Amino acid sequence: MMDNTKVLEEETSSTSAHKCPWMPTSYVDCTDFELMKKAKIHAAHVLLWSRDEKPVSPYHYDDIELPMQTKILMQVRFDGSFGFPGGFVDELESKVPSSFPKFLELLQQGVCRELFEEMGFGRDTSPSYVYSCHPAGREKDVMLHFFMFQLTPSQMKAISWGSIISTSDEVVGLSLVPLYTMKDGIRGLPTFLTNSFAGNAVEQLLRCILKQGFLSEVEVRKATEVAFKILKKRGGGDLKFEFQSHTHIL
Ligand SMILES: O=c1[nH]cnc2c1ncn2[C@H]1C[C@H](O)[C@@H](COP(=O)(O)OP(=O)(O)O)O1
């Protein structure tokens, strides 16, 4: 019989080095398949990215330090928050398979189906698994699983322009993530990080940026620190990167 725990450890070992230990978050990593199986609800989301051969500068500001060679796609959701394509994997609500590879396969299928529903693309893709987590103390309620998938630059272009009028009412826009910090130290990624994010999308974003080496740890850390400062100035709560949609407090 296959040792599921071992498979899971192997799947996730490459990502554990890319945690953001400095980032306060109310989500907890989960690498224990037995624990995962106990969750009532499973949601899976996917980060789509591409890399241009030549750096492309999105704006012609003189002070852009880092041109956008790598593109990461995020959605503006119906509630105004940023997130990744994906959603609940209903098949796993009734029964979770006993083997982790089979479980992963169902998550992958679920994420591809959502990708197609939301962006009219991706039914036959195989996104790679990154990591799973749950809101602190709510491991039995919900598990959030995360995948990533590299697009070719032309696929990215086609999606960015072609699916602006989304097939789904849940998505009201698409955005590329500014993977640079401008000379004032504020505009670019730090400002982007002060938006409202669904679930733990902001942490998923930063983890992937680190895992893929799109930016250095120093750059990411600096950007989060500046984002925290901006939020603090705005009176932004306890500064946890848990930017759920704020509809409940309106
Ligand atoms: O991008 C995301 N990253 C992490 N968690 C997310 C993201 N988007 C939503 N969520 C959370 C919020 C909910 O708890 C679930 C499922 O939400 P959603 O994607 O809106 O699901 P449906 O489209 O309604 O199936 O994940």
PDB file of N, CA and C in Angstrom, residues 72-138:
ATOM      1  N   ILE A  72       1.842  37.490 -13.642  1.00  0.00           N
ATOM      2  CA  ILE A  72       0.975  36.675 -12.795  1.00  0.00           C
ATOM      3  C   ILE A  72      -0.425  37.261 -12.907  1.00  0.00           C
ATOM      4  N   LEU A  73      -1.368  36.356 -13.146  1.00  0.00           N
ATOM      5  CA  LEU A  73      -2.748  36.808 -13.354  1.00  0.00           C
ATOM      6  C   LEU A  73      -3.574  36.671 -12.075  1.00  0.00           C
ATOM      7  N   MET A  74      -4.300  37.728 -11.734  1.00  0.00           N
ATOM      8  CA  MET A  74      -5.287  37.618 -10.652  1.00  0.00           C
ATOM      9  C   MET A  74      -6.629  38.120 -11.161  1.00  0.00           C
ATOM     10  N   GLN A  75      -7.678  37.705 -10.462  1.00  0.00           N
ATOM     11  CA  GLN A  75      -9.022  38.134 -10.850  1.00  0.00           C
ATOM     12  C   GLN A  75      -9.531  39.186  -9.874  1.00  0.00           C
ATOM     13  N   VAL A  76     -10.343  40.091 -10.388  1.00  0.00           N
ATOM     14  CA  VAL A  76     -11.111  40.935  -9.477  1.00  0.00           C
ATOM     15  C   VAL A  76     -12.457  40.227  -9.357  1.00  0.00           C
ATOM     16  N   ARG A  77     -12.772  39.834  -8.144  1.00  0.00           N
ATOM     17  CA  ARG A  77     -13.981  39.056  -7.930  1.00  0.00           C
ATOM     18  C   ARG A  77     -15.220  39.949  -7.824  1.00  0.00           C
ATOM     19  N   PHE A  78     -16.378  39.322  -7.867  1.00  0.00           N
ATOM     20  CA  PHE A  78     -17.655  40.042  -7.801  1.00  0.00           C
ATOM     21  C   PHE A  78     -17.740  40.965  -6.582  1.00  0.00           C
ATOM     22  N   ASP A  79     -17.030  40.610  -5.485  1.00  0.00           N
ATOM     23  CA  ASP A  79     -17.131  41.415  -4.257  1.00  0.00           C
ATOM     24  C   ASP A  79     -16.037  42.486  -4.188  1.00  0.00           C
ATOM     25  N   GLY A  80     -15.257  42.626  -5.267  1.00  0.00           N
ATOM     26  CA  GLY A  80     -14.234  43.676  -5.312  1.00  0.00           C
ATOM     27  C   GLY A  80     -12.889  43.236  -4.771  1.00  0.00           C
ATOM     28  N   SER A  81     -12.813  42.030  -4.238  1.00  0.00           N
ATOM     29  CA  SER A  81     -11.518  41.565  -3.724  1.00  0.00           C
ATOM     30  C   SER A  81     -10.750  40.833  -4.824  1.00  0.00           C
ATOM     31  N   PHE A  82      -9.440  40.731  -4.624  1.00  0.00           N
ATOM     32  CA  PHE A  82      -8.601  40.006  -5.586  1.00  0.00           C
ATOM     33  C   PHE A  82      -8.488  38.542  -5.177  1.00  0.00           C
ATOM     34  N   GLY A  83      -8.450  37.666  -6.163  1.00  0.00           N
ATOM     35  CA  GLY A  83      -8.292  36.244  -5.866  1.00  0.00           C
ATOM     36  C   GLY A  83      -7.802  35.519  -7.103  1.00  0.00           C
ATOM     37  N   PHE A  84      -7.685  34.227  -6.979  1.00  0.00           N
ATOM     38  CA  PHE A  84      -7.260  33.380  -8.102  1.00  0.00           C
ATOM     39  C   PHE A  84      -8.455  32.593  -8.618  1.00  0.00           C
ATOM     40  N   PRO A  85      -8.380  32.169  -9.882  1.00  0.00           N
ATOM     41  CA  PRO A  85      -9.466  31.317 -10.384  1.00  0.00           C
ATOM     42  C   PRO A  85      -9.550  30.039  -9.549  1.00  0.00           C
ATOM     43  N   GLY A  86     -10.732  29.539  -9.373  1.00  0.00           N
ATOM     44  CA  GLY A  86     -10.908  28.307  -8.598  1.00  0.00           C
ATOM     45  C   GLY A  86     -12.194  28.370  -7.812  1.00  0.00           C
ATOM     46  N   GLY A  87     -12.342  27.474  -6.852  1.00  0.00           N
ATOM     47  CA  GLY A  87     -13.539  27.477  -6.018  1.00  0.00           C
ATOM     48  C   GLY A  87     -13.676  26.178  -5.254  1.00  0.00           C
ATOM     49  N   PHE A  88     -14.867  25.949  -4.748  1.00  0.00           N
ATOM     50  CA  PHE A  88     -15.120  24.740  -3.963  1.00  0.00           C
ATOM     51  C   PHE A  88     -15.097  23.511  -4.860  1.00  0.00           C
ATOM     52  N   VAL A  89     -14.533  22.437  -4.325  1.00  0.00           N
ATOM     53  CA  VAL A  89     -14.534  21.171  -5.070  1.00  0.00           C
ATOM     54  C   VAL A  89     -15.631  20.306  -4.441  1.00  0.00           C
ATOM     55  N   ASP A  90     -16.809  20.405  -5.044  1.00  0.00           N
ATOM     56  CA  ASP A  90     -18.001  19.775  -4.449  1.00  0.00           C
ATOM     57  C   ASP A  90     -17.869  18.260  -4.310  1.00  0.00           C
ATOM     58  N   GLU A  91     -17.188  17.629  -5.252  1.00  0.00           N
ATOM     59  CA  GLU A  91     -17.061  16.152  -5.219  1.00  0.00           C
ATOM     60  C   GLU A  91     -16.450  15.677  -3.902  1.00  0.00           C
ATOM     61  N   LEU A  92     -15.619  16.521  -3.291  1.00  0.00           N
ATOM     62  CA  LEU A  92     -14.925  16.076  -2.078  1.00  0.00           C
ATOM     63  C   LEU A  92     -15.757  16.277  -0.810  1.00  0.00           C
ATOM     64  N   GLU A  93     -16.945  16.877  -0.982  1.00  0.00           N
ATOM     65  CA  GLU A  93     -17.798  17.105   0.190  1.00  0.00           C
ATOM     66  C   GLU A  93     -18.401  15.806   0.686  1.00  0.00           C
ATOM     67  N   SER A  94     -18.763  14.935  -0.267  1.00  0.00           N
ATOM     68  CA  SER A  94     -19.425  13.693   0.138  1.00  0.00           C
ATOM     69  C   SER A  94     -18.414  12.597   0.493  1.00  0.00           C
ATOM     70  N   LYS A  95     -17.338  12.499  -0.305  1.00  0.00           N
ATOM     71  CA  LYS A  95     -16.391  11.415  -0.047  1.00  0.00           C
ATOM     72  C   LYS A  95     -14.981  11.839  -0.469  1.00  0.00           C
ATOM     73  N   VAL A  96     -14.029  11.623   0.433  1.00  0.00           N
ATOM     74  CA  VAL A  96     -12.630  11.917   0.107  1.00  0.00           C
ATOM     75  C   VAL A  96     -11.923  10.588  -0.173  1.00  0.00           C
ATOM     76  N   PRO A  97     -11.217  10.466  -1.307  1.00  0.00           N
ATOM     77  CA  PRO A  97     -10.536   9.199  -1.593  1.00  0.00           C
ATOM     78  C   PRO A  97      -9.491   8.877  -0.527  1.00  0.00           C
ATOM     79  N   SER A  98      -9.166   7.597  -0.408  1.00  0.00           N
ATOM     80  CA  SER A  98      -8.242   7.222   0.669  1.00  0.00           C
ATOM     81  C   SER A  98      -6.781   7.443   0.275  1.00  0.00           C
ATOM     82  N   SER A  99      -6.504   7.641  -1.004  1.00  0.00           N
ATOM     83  CA  SER A  99      -5.097   7.870  -1.360  1.00  0.00           C
ATOM     84  C   SER A  99      -4.877   9.332  -1.745  1.00  0.00           C
ATOM     85  N   PHE A 100      -3.722   9.854  -1.352  1.00  0.00           N
ATOM     86  CA  PHE A 100      -3.437  11.264  -1.639  1.00  0.00           C
ATOM     87  C   PHE A 100      -3.340  11.550  -3.140  1.00  0.00           C
ATOM     88  N   PRO A 101      -2.694  10.685  -3.946  1.00  0.00           N
ATOM     89  CA  PRO A 101      -2.649  10.959  -5.384  1.00  0.00           C
ATOM     90  C   PRO A 101      -4.043  11.079  -6.002  1.00  0.00           C
ATOM     91  N   LYS A 102      -4.972  10.240  -5.575  1.00  0.00           N
ATOM     92  CA  LYS A 102      -6.341  10.284  -6.112  1.00  0.00           C
ATOM     93  C   LYS A 102      -7.024  11.587  -5.666  1.00  0.00           C
ATOM     94  N   PHE A 103      -6.775  11.944  -4.409  1.00  0.00           N
ATOM     95  CA  PHE A 103      -7.319  13.181  -3.844  1.00  0.00           C
ATOM     96  C   PHE A 103      -6.830  14.385  -4.667  1.00  0.00           C
ATOM     97  N   LEU A 104      -5.524  14.357  -4.944  1.00  0.00           N
ATOM     98  CA  LEU A 104      -4.910  15.434  -5.722  1.00  0.00           C
ATOM     99  C   LEU A 104      -5.519  15.511  -7.126  1.00  0.00           C
ATOM    100  N   GLU A 105      -5.778  14.345  -7.671  1.00  0.00           N
ATOM    101  CA  GLU A 105      -6.365  14.279  -9.021  1.00  0.00           C
ATOM    102  C   GLU A 105      -7.747  14.953  -9.026  1.00  0.00           C
ATOM    103  N   LEU A 106      -8.544  14.686  -7.982  1.00  0.00           N
ATOM    104  CA  LEU A 106      -9.882  15.295  -7.908  1.00  0.00           C
ATOM    105  C   LEU A 106      -9.786  16.808  -7.712  1.00  0.00           C
ATOM    106  N   LEU A 107      -8.798  17.224  -6.902  1.00  0.00           N
ATOM    107  CA  LEU A 107      -8.607  18.669  -6.713  1.00  0.00           C
ATOM    108  C   LEU A 107      -8.237  19.325  -8.036  1.00  0.00           C
ATOM    109  N   GLN A 108      -7.326  18.660  -8.748  1.00  0.00           N
ATOM    110  CA  GLN A 108      -6.871  19.188 -10.041  1.00  0.00           C
ATOM    111  C   GLN A 108      -8.034  19.314 -11.029  1.00  0.00           C
ATOM    112  N   GLN A 109      -8.853  18.254 -11.064  1.00  0.00           N
ATOM    113  CA  GLN A 109     -10.010  18.294 -11.967  1.00  0.00           C
ATOM    114  C   GLN A 109     -10.950  19.431 -11.575  1.00  0.00           C
ATOM    115  N   GLY A 110     -11.133  19.587 -10.258  1.00  0.00           N
ATOM    116  CA  GLY A 110     -12.014  20.638  -9.758  1.00  0.00           C
ATOM    117  C   GLY A 110     -11.507  22.016 -10.139  1.00  0.00           C
ATOM    118  N   VAL A 111     -10.210  22.207  -9.987  1.00  0.00           N
ATOM    119  CA  VAL A 111      -9.642  23.528 -10.269  1.00  0.00           C
ATOM    120  C   VAL A 111      -9.704  23.812 -11.779  1.00  0.00           C
ATOM    121  N   CYS A 112      -9.510  22.783 -12.599  1.00  0.00           N
ATOM    122  CA  CYS A 112      -9.579  22.972 -14.058  1.00  0.00           C
ATOM    123  C   CYS A 112     -11.008  23.299 -14.485  1.00  0.00           C
ATOM    124  N   ARG A 113     -11.969  22.650 -13.838  1.00  0.00           N
ATOM    125  CA  ARG A 113     -13.379  22.920 -14.182  1.00  0.00           C
ATOM    126  C   ARG A 113     -13.716  24.377 -13.847  1.00  0.00           C
ATOM    127  N   GLU A 114     -13.285  24.815 -12.673  1.00  0.00           N
ATOM    128  CA  GLU A 114     -13.550  26.206 -12.271  1.00  0.00           C
ATOM    129  C   GLU A 114     -12.843  27.189 -13.203  1.00  0.00           C
ATOM    130  N   LEU A 115     -11.634  26.812 -13.594  1.00  0.00           N
ATOM    131  CA  LEU A 115     -10.859  27.664 -14.506  1.00  0.00           C
ATOM    132  C   LEU A 115     -11.636  27.854 -15.807  1.00  0.00           C
ATOM    133  N   PHE A 116     -12.192  26.773 -16.275  1.00  0.00           N
ATOM    134  CA  PHE A 116     -12.950  26.839 -17.526  1.00  0.00           C
ATOM    135  C   PHE A 116     -14.221  27.675 -17.344  1.00  0.00           C
ATOM    136  N   GLU A 117     -14.902  27.452 -16.212  1.00  0.00           N
ATOM    137  CA  GLU A 117     -16.147  28.200 -15.964  1.00  0.00           C
ATOM    138  C   GLU A 117     -15.880  29.690 -15.862  1.00  0.00           C
ATOM    139  N   GLU A 118     -14.759  30.030 -15.182  1.00  0.00           N
ATOM    140  CA  GLU A 118     -14.503  31.448 -14.911  1.00  0.00           C
ATOM    141  C   GLU A 118     -13.777  32.148 -16.040  1.00  0.00           C
ATOM    142  N   MET A 119     -12.962  31.395 -16.806  1.00  0.00           N
ATOM    143  CA  MET A 119     -12.130  32.061 -17.809  1.00  0.00           C
ATOM    144  C   MET A 119     -12.261  31.472 -19.205  1.00  0.00           C
ATOM    145  N   GLY A 120     -13.106  30.467 -19.350  1.00  0.00           N
ATOM    146  CA  GLY A 120     -13.300  29.844 -20.659  1.00  0.00           C
ATOM    147  C   GLY A 120     -12.028  29.183 -21.172  1.00  0.00           C
ATOM    148  N   PHE A 121     -11.220  28.674 -20.291  1.00  0.00           N
ATOM    149  CA  PHE A 121      -9.920  28.128 -20.663  1.00  0.00           C
ATOM    150  C   PHE A 121      -9.489  27.107 -19.615  1.00  0.00           C
ATOM    151  N   GLY A 122      -8.659  26.136 -20.013  1.00  0.00           N
ATOM    152  CA  GLY A 122      -7.949  25.326 -19.020  1.00  0.00           C
ATOM    153  C   GLY A 122      -8.529  23.983 -18.679  1.00  0.00           C
ATOM    154  N   ARG A 123      -9.527  23.532 -19.465  1.00  0.00           N
ATOM    155  CA  ARG A 123     -10.148  22.257 -19.122  1.00  0.00           C
ATOM    156  C   ARG A 123      -9.131  21.109 -19.119  1.00  0.00           C
ATOM    157  N   ASP A 124      -8.148  21.201 -20.044  1.00  0.00           N
ATOM    158  CA  ASP A 124      -7.202  20.077 -20.159  1.00  0.00           C
ATOM    159  C   ASP A 124      -5.816  20.374 -19.589  1.00  0.00           C
ATOM    160  N   THR A 125      -5.706  21.353 -18.751  1.00  0.00           N
ATOM    161  CA  THR A 125      -4.381  21.661 -18.193  1.00  0.00           C
ATOM    162  C   THR A 125      -4.117  20.779 -16.968  1.00  0.00           C
ATOM    163  N   SER A 126      -2.851  20.650 -16.581  1.00  0.00           N
ATOM    164  CA  SER A 126      -2.566  19.939 -15.318  1.00  0.00           C
ATOM    165  C   SER A 126      -1.736  20.834 -14.407  1.00  0.00           C
ATOM    166  N   PRO A 127      -2.414  21.676 -13.640  1.00  0.00           N
ATOM    167  CA  PRO A 127      -1.693  22.571 -12.728  1.00  0.00           C
ATOM    168  C   PRO A 127      -0.910  21.784 -11.685  1.00  0.00           C
ATOM    169  N   SER A 128       0.244  22.316 -11.269  1.00  0.00           N
ATOM    170  CA  SER A 128       1.015  21.584 -10.261  1.00  0.00           C
ATOM    171  C   SER A 128       0.641  22.058  -8.846  1.00  0.00           C
ATOM    172  N   TYR A 129       0.611  21.089  -7.964  1.00  0.00           N
ATOM    173  CA  TYR A 129       0.202  21.332  -6.576  1.00  0.00           C
ATOM    174  C   TYR A 129       1.282  22.133  -5.839  1.00  0.00           C
ATOM    175  N   VAL A 130       0.863  23.134  -5.079  1.00  0.00           N
ATOM    176  CA  VAL A 130       1.831  23.921  -4.310  1.00  0.00           C
ATOM    177  C   VAL A 130       1.720  23.618  -2.803  1.00  0.00           C
ATOM    178  N   TYR A 131       0.578  23.909  -2.209  1.00  0.00           N
ATOM    179  CA  TYR A 131       0.419  23.603  -0.783  1.00  0.00           C
ATOM    180  C   TYR A 131      -1.042  23.737  -0.363  1.00  0.00           C
ATOM    181  N   SER A 132      -1.299  23.278   0.855  1.00  0.00           N
ATOM    182  CA  SER A 132      -2.651  23.351   1.417  1.00  0.00           C
ATOM    183  C   SER A 132      -2.593  24.025   2.779  1.00  0.00           C
ATOM    184  N   CYS A 133      -3.677  24.666   3.137  1.00  0.00           N
ATOM    185  CA  CYS A 133      -3.744  25.252   4.478  1.00  0.00           C
ATOM    186  C   CYS A 133      -5.196  25.411   4.900  1.00  0.00           C
ATOM    187  N   HIS A 134      -5.397  25.834   6.145  1.00  0.00           N
ATOM    188  CA  HIS A 134      -6.754  26.052   6.642  1.00  0.00           C
ATOM    189  C   HIS A 134      -6.732  27.274   7.558  1.00  0.00           C
ATOM    190  N   PRO A 135      -7.866  27.931   7.718  1.00  0.00           N
ATOM    191  CA  PRO A 135      -7.889  29.048   8.669  1.00  0.00           C
ATOM    192  C   PRO A 135      -7.590  28.496  10.060  1.00  0.00           C
ATOM    193  N   ALA A 136      -6.842  29.240  10.858  1.00  0.00           N
ATOM    194  CA  ALA A 136      -6.431  28.750  12.190  1.00  0.00           C
ATOM    195  C   ALA A 136      -7.638  28.260  12.985  1.00  0.00           C
ATOM    196  N   GLY A 137      -7.516  27.069  13.523  1.00  0.00           N
ATOM    197  CA  GLY A 137      -8.573  26.503  14.355  1.00  0.00           C
ATOM    198  C   GLY A 137      -9.777  25.994  13.591  1.00  0.00           C
ATOM    199  N   ARG A 138      -9.713  26.051  12.248  1.00  0.00           N
ATOM    200  CA  ARG A 138     -10.887  25.617  11.469  1.00  0.00           C
ATOM    201  C   ARG A 138     -10.530  24.510  10.487  1.00  0.00           C
TER     202      ARG A 138
END
